[in-house]
Short mmCIF file of C-alpha atoms in Angstrom, two decimals:
data_model
loop_
_atom_site.label_atom_id
_atom_site.label_comp_id
_atom_site.label_asym_id
_atom_site.label_seq_id
_atom_site.Cartn_x
_atom_site.Cartn_y
_atom_site.Cartn_z
CA UNK A 73 77.43 17.80 53.79
CA UNK A 74 79.97 17.84 50.78
CA UNK A 75 78.09 15.23 48.81
CA UNK A 76 74.98 17.59 49.34
CA UNK A 77 76.82 20.54 47.85
CA UNK A 78 77.94 18.28 44.83
CA UNK A 79 74.61 17.04 44.17
CA UNK A 80 73.07 20.36 44.00
CA UNK A 81 76.19 21.25 41.56
CA UNK A 82 75.57 18.27 39.62
CA UNK A 83 71.87 19.19 39.33
CA UNK A 84 72.76 22.62 37.97
CA UNK A 85 74.85 21.04 35.62
CA UNK A 86 72.01 18.79 34.35
CA UNK A 87 69.76 21.45 34.27
CA UNK A 88 72.46 23.38 32.20
CA UNK A 89 72.71 20.69 29.80
CA UNK A 90 73.82 21.57 26.11
CA UNK A 91 70.30 20.14 24.33
CA UNK A 92 70.17 20.86 20.77
CA UNK A 93 68.64 24.09 19.51
CA UNK A 94 65.23 23.84 18.26
CA UNK A 95 63.69 25.64 15.09
CA UNK A 96 59.66 25.23 13.77
CA UNK A 97 58.23 26.85 10.76
CA UNK A 98 54.48 26.19 9.75
CA UNK A 99 51.87 27.35 7.44
CA UNK A 100 48.63 26.05 6.11
CA UNK A 101 49.62 24.48 2.76
CA UNK A 102 47.99 21.59 0.53
CA UNK A 103 45.04 21.69 2.23
CA UNK A 104 46.27 20.98 5.70
CA UNK A 105 48.56 22.41 8.82
CA UNK A 106 52.29 21.82 7.76
CA UNK A 107 54.71 21.77 10.23
CA UNK A 108 58.31 21.74 10.04
CA UNK A 109 60.42 21.01 13.08
CA UNK A 110 63.81 20.82 13.23
CA UNK A 111 66.67 20.03 15.83
CA UNK A 112 70.67 20.84 15.64
CA UNK A 113 73.44 23.57 16.51
CA UNK A 114 72.83 26.61 14.94
CA UNK A 115 69.33 28.01 15.58
CA UNK A 116 69.61 30.67 12.39
CA UNK A 117 70.60 27.87 10.12
CA UNK A 118 67.73 25.53 11.31
CA UNK A 119 65.10 28.25 10.78
CA UNK A 120 66.43 29.08 7.29
CA UNK A 121 65.98 25.36 6.67
CA UNK A 122 62.70 25.05 7.95
CA UNK A 123 61.44 27.92 5.98
CA UNK A 124 63.22 26.61 3.10
CA UNK A 125 61.11 23.20 3.26
CA UNK A 126 58.04 25.30 3.77
CA UNK A 127 58.77 26.48 0.20
CA UNK A 128 58.99 23.31 -1.12
CA UNK A 129 55.57 22.37 0.25
CA UNK A 130 54.52 25.63 -1.78
CA UNK A 131 56.09 24.53 -4.69
CA UNK A 132 54.08 21.17 -4.32
CA UNK A 133 50.58 22.80 -3.65
CA UNK A 134 51.11 24.86 -7.14
CA UNK A 135 51.77 21.45 -8.95
CA UNK A 136 49.01 19.05 -7.01
CA UNK A 137 46.33 21.57 -6.17
CA UNK A 138 43.04 20.49 -7.55
CA UNK A 139 41.44 23.64 -6.76
CA UNK A 140 43.64 26.11 -7.96
CA UNK A 141 42.94 26.65 -11.46
CA UNK A 142 46.27 27.70 -11.88
CA UNK A 143 47.98 24.52 -10.88
CA UNK A 144 49.94 22.17 -13.02
CA UNK A 145 47.01 19.53 -12.23
CA UNK A 146 44.56 21.79 -13.09
CA UNK A 147 45.87 23.07 -16.44
CA UNK A 148 46.12 19.27 -17.44
CA UNK A 149 42.97 18.20 -16.50
CA UNK A 150 41.59 21.26 -18.73
CA UNK A 151 43.76 20.38 -21.53
CA UNK A 152 43.31 16.59 -21.05
CA UNK A 153 46.86 15.78 -22.08
CA UNK A 154 50.20 17.44 -21.93
CA UNK A 155 54.08 17.01 -21.17
CA UNK A 156 54.13 17.12 -17.18
CA UNK A 157 56.98 18.50 -14.70
CA UNK A 158 59.30 15.55 -13.19
CA UNK A 159 57.69 16.30 -10.12
CA UNK A 160 53.91 15.78 -11.24
CA UNK A 161 55.22 12.47 -13.37
CA UNK A 162 57.05 10.64 -10.14
CA UNK A 163 54.17 11.37 -7.96
CA UNK A 164 51.68 10.24 -10.86
CA UNK A 165 54.20 7.08 -11.12
CA UNK A 166 53.69 5.97 -7.71
CA UNK A 167 49.92 6.41 -7.52
CA UNK A 168 49.44 4.69 -10.45
CA UNK A 169 51.95 1.67 -9.16
CA UNK A 170 49.43 1.61 -6.12
CA UNK A 171 46.53 1.38 -8.30
CA UNK A 172 47.98 -1.62 -9.67
CA UNK A 173 49.00 -3.20 -6.47
CA UNK A 174 45.89 -2.46 -4.77
CA UNK A 175 43.66 -3.78 -7.80
CA UNK A 176 42.08 -0.31 -8.42
CA UNK A 177 41.24 -0.06 -4.64
CA UNK A 178 43.02 3.33 -5.52
CA UNK A 179 42.11 5.37 -8.46
CA UNK A 180 43.72 8.80 -9.36
CA UNK A 181 41.30 9.47 -12.14
CA UNK A 182 38.17 10.63 -9.67
CA UNK A 183 38.71 13.83 -9.49
CA UNK A 184 34.89 14.66 -10.50
CA UNK A 185 33.69 12.08 -8.22
CA UNK A 186 35.81 13.71 -5.33
CA UNK A 187 34.59 17.19 -6.31
CA UNK A 188 30.86 16.11 -6.69
CA UNK A 189 30.79 15.23 -3.22
CA UNK A 190 32.79 18.26 -1.82
CA UNK A 191 33.60 16.59 1.32
CA UNK A 192 35.38 19.12 3.28
CA UNK A 193 34.25 22.13 1.49
CA UNK A 194 31.26 24.16 2.00
CA UNK A 195 29.03 22.49 -0.60
CA UNK A 196 29.29 18.73 0.84
CA UNK A 197 26.11 16.96 0.09
CA UNK A 198 25.10 13.54 -0.79
CA UNK A 199 24.88 13.53 -4.54
CA UNK A 200 22.38 11.95 -6.75
CA UNK A 201 22.99 8.26 -7.62
CA UNK A 202 22.94 8.99 -10.92
CA UNK A 203 25.84 11.54 -10.69
CA UNK A 204 27.58 9.23 -8.56
CA UNK A 205 27.63 6.15 -10.98
CA UNK A 206 28.11 8.30 -14.07
CA UNK A 207 31.26 9.55 -12.91
CA UNK A 208 32.65 6.22 -11.36
CA UNK A 209 35.71 5.55 -12.91
CA UNK A 210 35.65 3.18 -15.90
CA UNK A 211 37.13 -0.40 -15.69
CA UNK A 212 39.40 0.38 -19.00
CA UNK A 213 42.39 2.31 -18.11
CA UNK A 214 41.70 6.45 -18.97
CA UNK A 215 45.12 7.21 -18.29
CA UNK A 216 47.73 7.01 -20.84
CA UNK A 217 51.38 7.53 -19.79
CA UNK A 218 54.16 7.94 -22.30
CA UNK A 219 57.37 7.70 -20.08
CA UNK A 220 60.05 8.63 -22.45
CA UNK A 221 58.28 12.06 -23.00
CA UNK A 222 56.90 12.27 -19.63
CA UNK A 223 53.41 13.14 -21.61
CA UNK A 224 50.11 12.26 -19.86
CA UNK A 225 46.92 12.09 -21.89
CA UNK A 226 43.41 11.55 -19.90
CA UNK A 227 41.54 9.38 -22.50
CA UNK A 228 38.02 9.59 -21.10
CA UNK A 229 36.89 13.68 -21.22
CA UNK A 230 35.15 12.80 -17.76
CA UNK A 231 38.06 11.69 -15.99
CA UNK A 232 39.82 14.15 -14.14
CA UNK A 233 43.47 13.85 -12.25
CA UNK A 234 43.44 14.09 -8.63
CA UNK A 235 46.44 13.32 -6.69
CA UNK A 236 45.47 13.72 -3.00
CA UNK A 237 46.23 10.41 -1.86
CA UNK A 238 49.81 10.87 -2.65
CA UNK A 239 50.74 14.50 -2.94
CA UNK A 240 51.49 15.30 0.62
CA UNK A 241 53.58 12.07 0.94
CA UNK A 242 55.57 13.02 -1.98
CA UNK A 243 55.85 16.58 -0.83
CA UNK A 244 57.06 14.94 2.69
CA UNK A 245 59.45 13.06 0.84
CA UNK A 246 60.87 16.21 -1.18
CA UNK A 247 61.00 18.30 1.90
CA UNK A 248 63.24 15.73 3.91
CA UNK A 249 65.31 15.32 0.97
CA UNK A 250 65.67 18.88 0.85
CA UNK A 251 66.59 19.39 4.45
CA UNK A 252 69.28 16.37 4.26
CA UNK A 253 71.09 18.23 1.58
CA UNK A 254 70.97 21.14 3.59
CA UNK A 255 72.78 19.32 6.09
CA UNK A 256 70.19 19.27 8.80
CA UNK A 257 71.20 16.55 11.09
CA UNK A 258 67.19 15.74 12.16
CA UNK A 259 64.00 16.95 12.33
CA UNK A 260 60.31 16.09 11.83
CA UNK A 261 57.63 16.71 9.35
CA UNK A 262 54.11 16.53 9.65
CA UNK A 263 51.72 17.39 7.05
CA UNK A 264 48.15 16.58 8.39
CA UNK A 265 48.11 13.04 8.94
CA UNK A 266 51.47 12.38 7.16
CA UNK A 267 54.43 12.32 9.77
CA UNK A 268 58.09 11.91 8.29
CA UNK A 269 60.90 11.77 11.01
CA UNK A 270 64.55 11.83 9.97
CA UNK A 271 68.51 12.02 11.25
CA UNK A 272 68.67 11.99 14.88
CA UNK A 273 66.15 12.40 17.48
CA UNK A 274 66.40 15.43 20.09
CA UNK A 275 67.32 12.73 22.76
CA UNK A 276 69.85 11.27 20.70
CA UNK A 277 67.68 8.08 20.55
CA UNK A 278 64.55 7.36 19.09
CA UNK A 279 61.93 9.50 17.38
CA UNK A 280 58.42 8.68 18.95
CA UNK A 281 55.13 9.08 16.71
CA UNK A 282 51.49 8.72 17.65
CA UNK A 283 48.80 7.21 16.13
CA UNK A 284 45.37 9.11 16.75
CA UNK A 285 42.62 6.89 18.18
CA UNK A 286 40.13 7.08 15.48
CA UNK A 287 37.05 6.88 17.78
CA UNK A 288 38.47 9.84 19.83
CA UNK A 289 41.12 11.51 17.56
CA UNK A 290 42.55 13.96 20.19
CA UNK A 291 43.65 10.91 22.21
CA UNK A 292 47.10 8.82 21.12
CA UNK A 293 45.86 5.07 20.66
CA UNK A 294 49.39 3.93 20.55
CA UNK A 295 53.09 5.30 19.91
CA UNK A 296 55.51 4.21 17.43
CA UNK A 297 59.32 4.44 18.09
CA UNK A 298 61.94 4.49 15.01
CA UNK A 299 64.40 6.82 13.08
CA UNK A 300 64.03 7.81 9.37
CA UNK A 301 60.35 6.48 9.19
CA UNK A 302 57.31 7.72 7.51
CA UNK A 303 54.12 7.47 9.43
CA UNK A 304 50.78 8.13 7.21
CA UNK A 305 47.23 7.43 8.67
CA UNK A 306 44.20 7.61 6.69
CA UNK A 307 40.94 7.53 8.83
CA UNK A 308 37.15 8.23 8.39
CA UNK A 309 37.48 10.41 11.21
CA UNK A 310 39.72 13.00 9.36
CA UNK A 311 36.97 14.54 6.94
CA UNK A 312 33.52 13.88 7.05
CA UNK A 313 29.75 15.08 6.70
CA UNK A 314 26.64 14.02 8.16
CA UNK A 315 23.21 14.26 6.77
CA UNK A 316 20.34 12.39 8.10
CA UNK A 317 22.31 11.04 10.81
CA UNK A 318 24.70 9.34 8.57
CA UNK A 319 28.31 10.11 8.76
CA UNK A 320 30.08 10.34 4.86
CA UNK A 321 33.56 10.13 5.10
CA UNK A 322 36.10 11.42 2.68
CA UNK A 323 37.60 8.28 1.46
CA UNK A 324 35.90 7.09 -1.87
CA UNK A 325 35.48 3.32 -3.24
CA UNK A 326 36.52 3.78 -6.86
CA UNK A 327 34.32 0.86 -7.49
CA UNK A 328 30.80 2.16 -5.68
CA UNK A 329 31.65 6.21 -5.79
CA UNK A 330 30.57 6.08 -2.30
CA UNK A 331 32.70 6.40 1.15
CA UNK A 332 34.59 2.85 1.38
CA UNK A 333 32.46 0.58 3.70
CA UNK A 334 35.63 -1.78 4.72
CA UNK A 335 35.01 -2.17 8.46
CA UNK A 336 37.96 -0.14 8.82
CA UNK A 337 37.95 3.07 11.03
CA UNK A 338 41.69 3.73 10.28
CA UNK A 339 45.10 2.72 8.57
CA UNK A 340 48.53 3.66 9.58
CA UNK A 341 51.23 2.62 7.06
CA UNK A 342 54.98 2.83 8.19
CA UNK A 343 57.80 2.85 5.64
CA UNK A 344 60.71 4.60 4.36
CA UNK A 345 58.73 6.70 1.29
CA UNK A 346 56.02 8.89 2.56
CA UNK A 347 54.50 9.03 -0.95
CA UNK A 348 54.00 5.29 -1.20
CA UNK A 349 52.82 5.06 2.48
CA UNK A 350 50.04 7.68 1.65
CA UNK A 351 48.88 5.99 -1.30
CA UNK A 352 48.66 2.53 0.65
CA UNK A 353 46.90 4.08 3.51
CA UNK A 354 44.38 5.08 1.24
CA UNK A 355 43.86 1.76 -0.83
CA UNK A 356 44.32 -0.32 2.34
CA UNK A 357 41.49 1.65 3.91
CA UNK A 358 39.42 0.77 0.97
CA UNK A 359 40.56 -2.80 0.63
CA UNK A 360 39.67 -4.10 4.06
CA UNK A 361 41.64 -5.68 6.55
CA UNK A 362 42.02 -8.91 4.89
CA UNK A 363 42.88 -7.92 1.35
CA UNK A 364 44.93 -4.90 2.87
CA UNK A 365 47.09 -6.87 5.48
CA UNK A 366 47.86 -9.23 2.30
CA UNK A 367 48.98 -6.39 0.24
CA UNK A 368 51.09 -4.93 2.97
CA UNK A 369 52.42 -8.22 3.74
CA UNK A 370 53.47 -8.49 0.38
CA UNK A 371 55.80 -5.42 0.20
CA UNK A 372 59.29 -4.94 1.61
CA UNK A 373 59.64 -2.25 4.43
CA UNK A 374 56.16 -1.80 5.00
CA UNK A 375 54.16 -2.19 7.85
CA UNK A 376 50.84 -1.56 8.91
CA UNK A 377 48.55 -0.66 12.10
CA UNK A 378 44.90 -1.19 11.17
CA UNK A 379 41.81 -0.06 13.66
CA UNK A 380 38.43 -1.98 12.79
CA UNK A 381 35.25 -0.80 13.33
CA UNK A 382 34.76 -2.81 16.52
CA UNK A 383 38.07 -1.16 17.84
CA UNK A 384 40.25 -3.99 17.36
CA UNK A 385 43.98 -3.38 16.19
CA UNK A 386 45.23 -5.54 13.70
CA UNK A 387 49.32 -5.36 13.02
CA UNK A 388 51.46 -6.57 10.47
CA UNK A 389 54.18 -8.91 11.07
CA UNK A 390 57.00 -6.62 11.48
CA UNK A 391 55.48 -3.72 13.60
CA UNK A 392 57.24 -5.09 16.70
CA UNK A 393 60.34 -3.11 15.42
CA UNK A 394 58.39 0.09 15.66
CA UNK A 395 55.90 -0.23 18.78
CA UNK A 396 55.97 1.91 21.45
CA UNK A 397 53.85 2.00 24.54
CA UNK A 398 50.12 1.43 24.10
CA UNK B 49 79.46 23.19 59.13
CA UNK B 50 77.90 26.57 59.44
CA UNK B 51 79.60 27.84 56.47
CA UNK B 52 77.94 24.73 54.37
CA UNK B 53 74.43 25.52 56.12
CA UNK B 54 74.72 29.42 54.47
CA UNK B 55 75.98 27.99 51.23
CA UNK B 56 72.93 25.70 50.74
CA UNK B 57 70.51 28.49 51.92
CA UNK B 58 71.86 30.79 49.23
CA UNK B 59 71.92 27.87 46.95
CA UNK B 60 68.37 27.35 47.56
CA UNK B 61 67.49 30.94 47.41
CA UNK B 62 68.95 31.66 44.16
CA UNK B 63 67.06 28.18 42.56
CA UNK B 64 63.74 29.73 43.88
CA UNK B 65 64.47 33.40 42.85
CA UNK B 66 65.61 31.41 39.01
CA UNK B 67 62.32 29.54 38.88
CA UNK B 68 60.05 32.74 40.01
CA UNK B 69 61.53 34.64 37.35
CA UNK B 70 61.50 32.00 34.80
CA UNK B 71 57.78 31.89 35.48
CA UNK B 72 57.04 35.85 35.44
CA UNK B 73 59.17 35.82 32.56
CA UNK B 74 57.05 33.01 30.58
CA UNK B 75 53.86 35.31 31.22
CA UNK B 76 55.11 38.50 30.31
CA UNK B 77 56.88 37.06 27.03
CA UNK B 78 53.52 35.41 25.72
CA UNK B 79 52.19 36.73 22.61
CA UNK B 80 48.83 35.40 20.65
CA UNK B 81 49.66 35.73 17.20
CA UNK B 82 46.76 35.24 14.77
CA UNK B 83 47.54 34.41 10.77
CA UNK B 84 44.90 34.75 8.31
CA UNK B 85 46.30 32.82 4.72
CA UNK B 86 49.73 32.48 6.07
CA UNK B 87 49.89 36.01 7.02
CA UNK B 88 50.31 37.61 10.64
CA UNK B 89 47.40 40.17 10.88
CA UNK B 90 47.51 40.66 14.51
CA UNK B 91 49.72 40.11 17.55
CA UNK B 92 48.49 40.65 21.25
CA UNK B 93 50.80 40.77 24.00
CA UNK B 94 49.05 38.74 26.76
CA UNK B 95 50.38 40.93 29.59
CA UNK B 96 48.54 43.90 28.19
CA UNK B 97 45.38 41.90 28.38
CA UNK B 98 43.52 42.57 31.55
CA UNK B 99 39.82 41.79 30.51
CA UNK B 100 38.54 39.61 27.72
CA UNK B 101 38.75 40.68 24.30
CA UNK B 102 37.30 39.67 21.06
CA UNK B 103 39.03 39.77 18.05
CA UNK B 104 37.00 38.89 14.63
CA UNK B 105 38.86 37.98 11.52
CA UNK B 106 37.07 38.38 8.41
CA UNK B 107 38.12 37.02 5.16
CA UNK B 108 37.33 37.81 1.28
CA UNK B 109 34.40 35.28 0.92
CA UNK B 110 32.31 36.13 4.09
CA UNK B 111 34.63 33.73 6.41
CA UNK B 112 34.56 34.83 10.07
CA UNK B 113 36.34 33.78 12.97
CA UNK B 114 36.22 35.45 16.46
CA UNK B 115 38.90 34.71 18.98
CA UNK B 116 38.73 35.33 22.67
CA UNK B 117 41.44 36.35 24.38
CA UNK B 118 41.45 36.82 28.35
CA UNK B 119 44.31 36.43 30.61
CA UNK B 120 43.74 33.04 31.44
CA UNK B 121 42.08 31.82 27.99
CA UNK B 122 42.61 31.84 24.20
CA UNK B 123 40.12 30.20 22.26
CA UNK B 124 37.96 29.95 18.87
CA UNK B 125 34.68 31.50 20.31
CA UNK B 126 32.78 31.28 17.02
CA UNK B 127 33.22 30.64 13.15
CA UNK B 128 31.23 30.13 10.13
CA UNK B 129 33.52 27.46 8.85
CA UNK B 130 31.60 24.35 7.51
CA UNK B 131 33.26 21.91 9.80
CA UNK B 132 33.38 24.09 13.45
CA UNK B 133 36.50 21.81 14.33
CA UNK B 134 38.38 25.21 15.30
CA UNK B 135 35.69 25.81 18.07
CA UNK B 136 36.40 22.57 19.41
CA UNK B 137 40.25 22.65 20.02
CA UNK B 138 39.68 24.34 23.14
CA UNK B 139 41.74 26.76 25.24
CA UNK B 140 45.40 27.12 24.24
CA UNK B 141 46.95 29.57 26.42
CA UNK B 142 49.60 26.94 28.05
CA UNK B 143 50.00 24.28 24.48
CA UNK B 144 52.10 24.41 22.08
CA UNK B 145 49.38 23.32 19.33
CA UNK B 146 47.76 26.24 17.73
CA UNK B 147 43.79 26.57 16.99
CA UNK B 148 43.66 25.95 13.24
CA UNK B 149 40.86 26.76 10.99
CA UNK B 150 41.59 25.02 7.68
CA UNK B 151 38.31 25.94 5.75
CA UNK B 152 38.82 29.70 6.64
CA UNK B 153 42.78 29.71 6.56
CA UNK B 154 43.15 31.18 10.08
CA UNK B 155 45.49 29.90 12.97
CA UNK B 156 46.07 30.84 16.35
CA UNK B 157 49.04 30.44 18.08
CA UNK B 158 51.08 31.15 21.54
CA UNK B 159 54.18 32.56 20.90
CA UNK B 160 56.87 32.69 23.83
CA UNK B 161 59.18 35.66 23.06
CA UNK B 162 61.77 37.48 25.29
CA UNK B 163 60.49 41.18 25.47
CA UNK B 164 63.39 43.49 24.27
#
């Protein structure tokens, strides 16, 4: 009988286990729902840090927004040239590097083409074919960068910068850095399809991140486990519209000006730098399975999960380190 | 032996009362919070909702979202956003996940909060 009493006492003790405090802050920013979830010992400090991280996202929105006429990016697009902030410059460098690595599968100067399609807005429609070909980015370099002076020039008056493929990832990196500097021991950031985990998981072991099933986005296709990882997914299921029974998604192929038809439904990139993962997920989606996977395999510390149009899952060679349960 | 049985009985009773208290407290402390452009515009105590209530949120450019709140359900009844995704997010009354209407900038979430 004493043993039973002891068991009850133990159960109560387990129930009173000192699990970490949790604080959460969220808002619609950068065109998505941003959530900051932090764990630690002092709830008030955690909440202040979570709110501070959201303010970083607000700052990033003021830099990168394509639709806000007062953003730094919009001002640059209007003037066609200028000296830019360190934030804009750093993100631009990552995007341009990915443009080179992907042989143009990612392009950060097709703002007018993206605006023409209007996917995700109330004016989404299939544009006139002539308009599409007019705004397809030129093969020649239209972006002139002067690193020493952080000066940017758009050589083609019809080119407009659009950093949607890298901005949320860059914001996640900056927010995580802010939280680490603030002494937060662990947390997770979710900016739409961009997830970043850092520090200690609440269970003291690993963070678990789910990858959405592109054929049923409310369902989890598989889970990844790890620490200090960025997981970014791009998929045709995220934003799209339908016209005459055809689905037009938001990831445009810079070479054709139309939504990419690469045979992939979604691309998930896992790595340490969220901005790089963000850019690569778009580029690999456009490149397709073979070329995309070759690119991923050529990069250190970057892994990928590709879902093809037939539902087949393709994994990069180092994915075993992250794979949870299917 | 007899004293041990009494102790177990008391422990079980306290345990059951605790569970009941937690469940009751959770319902009493549930709020439906409606945000528009990241600003809280309405907060409804679920304990005070006895029959279905529709709350409509209008935006500056003609946006409109109507949220249905009943004692058992909270869901997006209608919305004039271009994608209509928010109307398919279902009932969130027992969920940590909010209803998000990105185009109209509306978020509906359930907040667990202790009553004063």
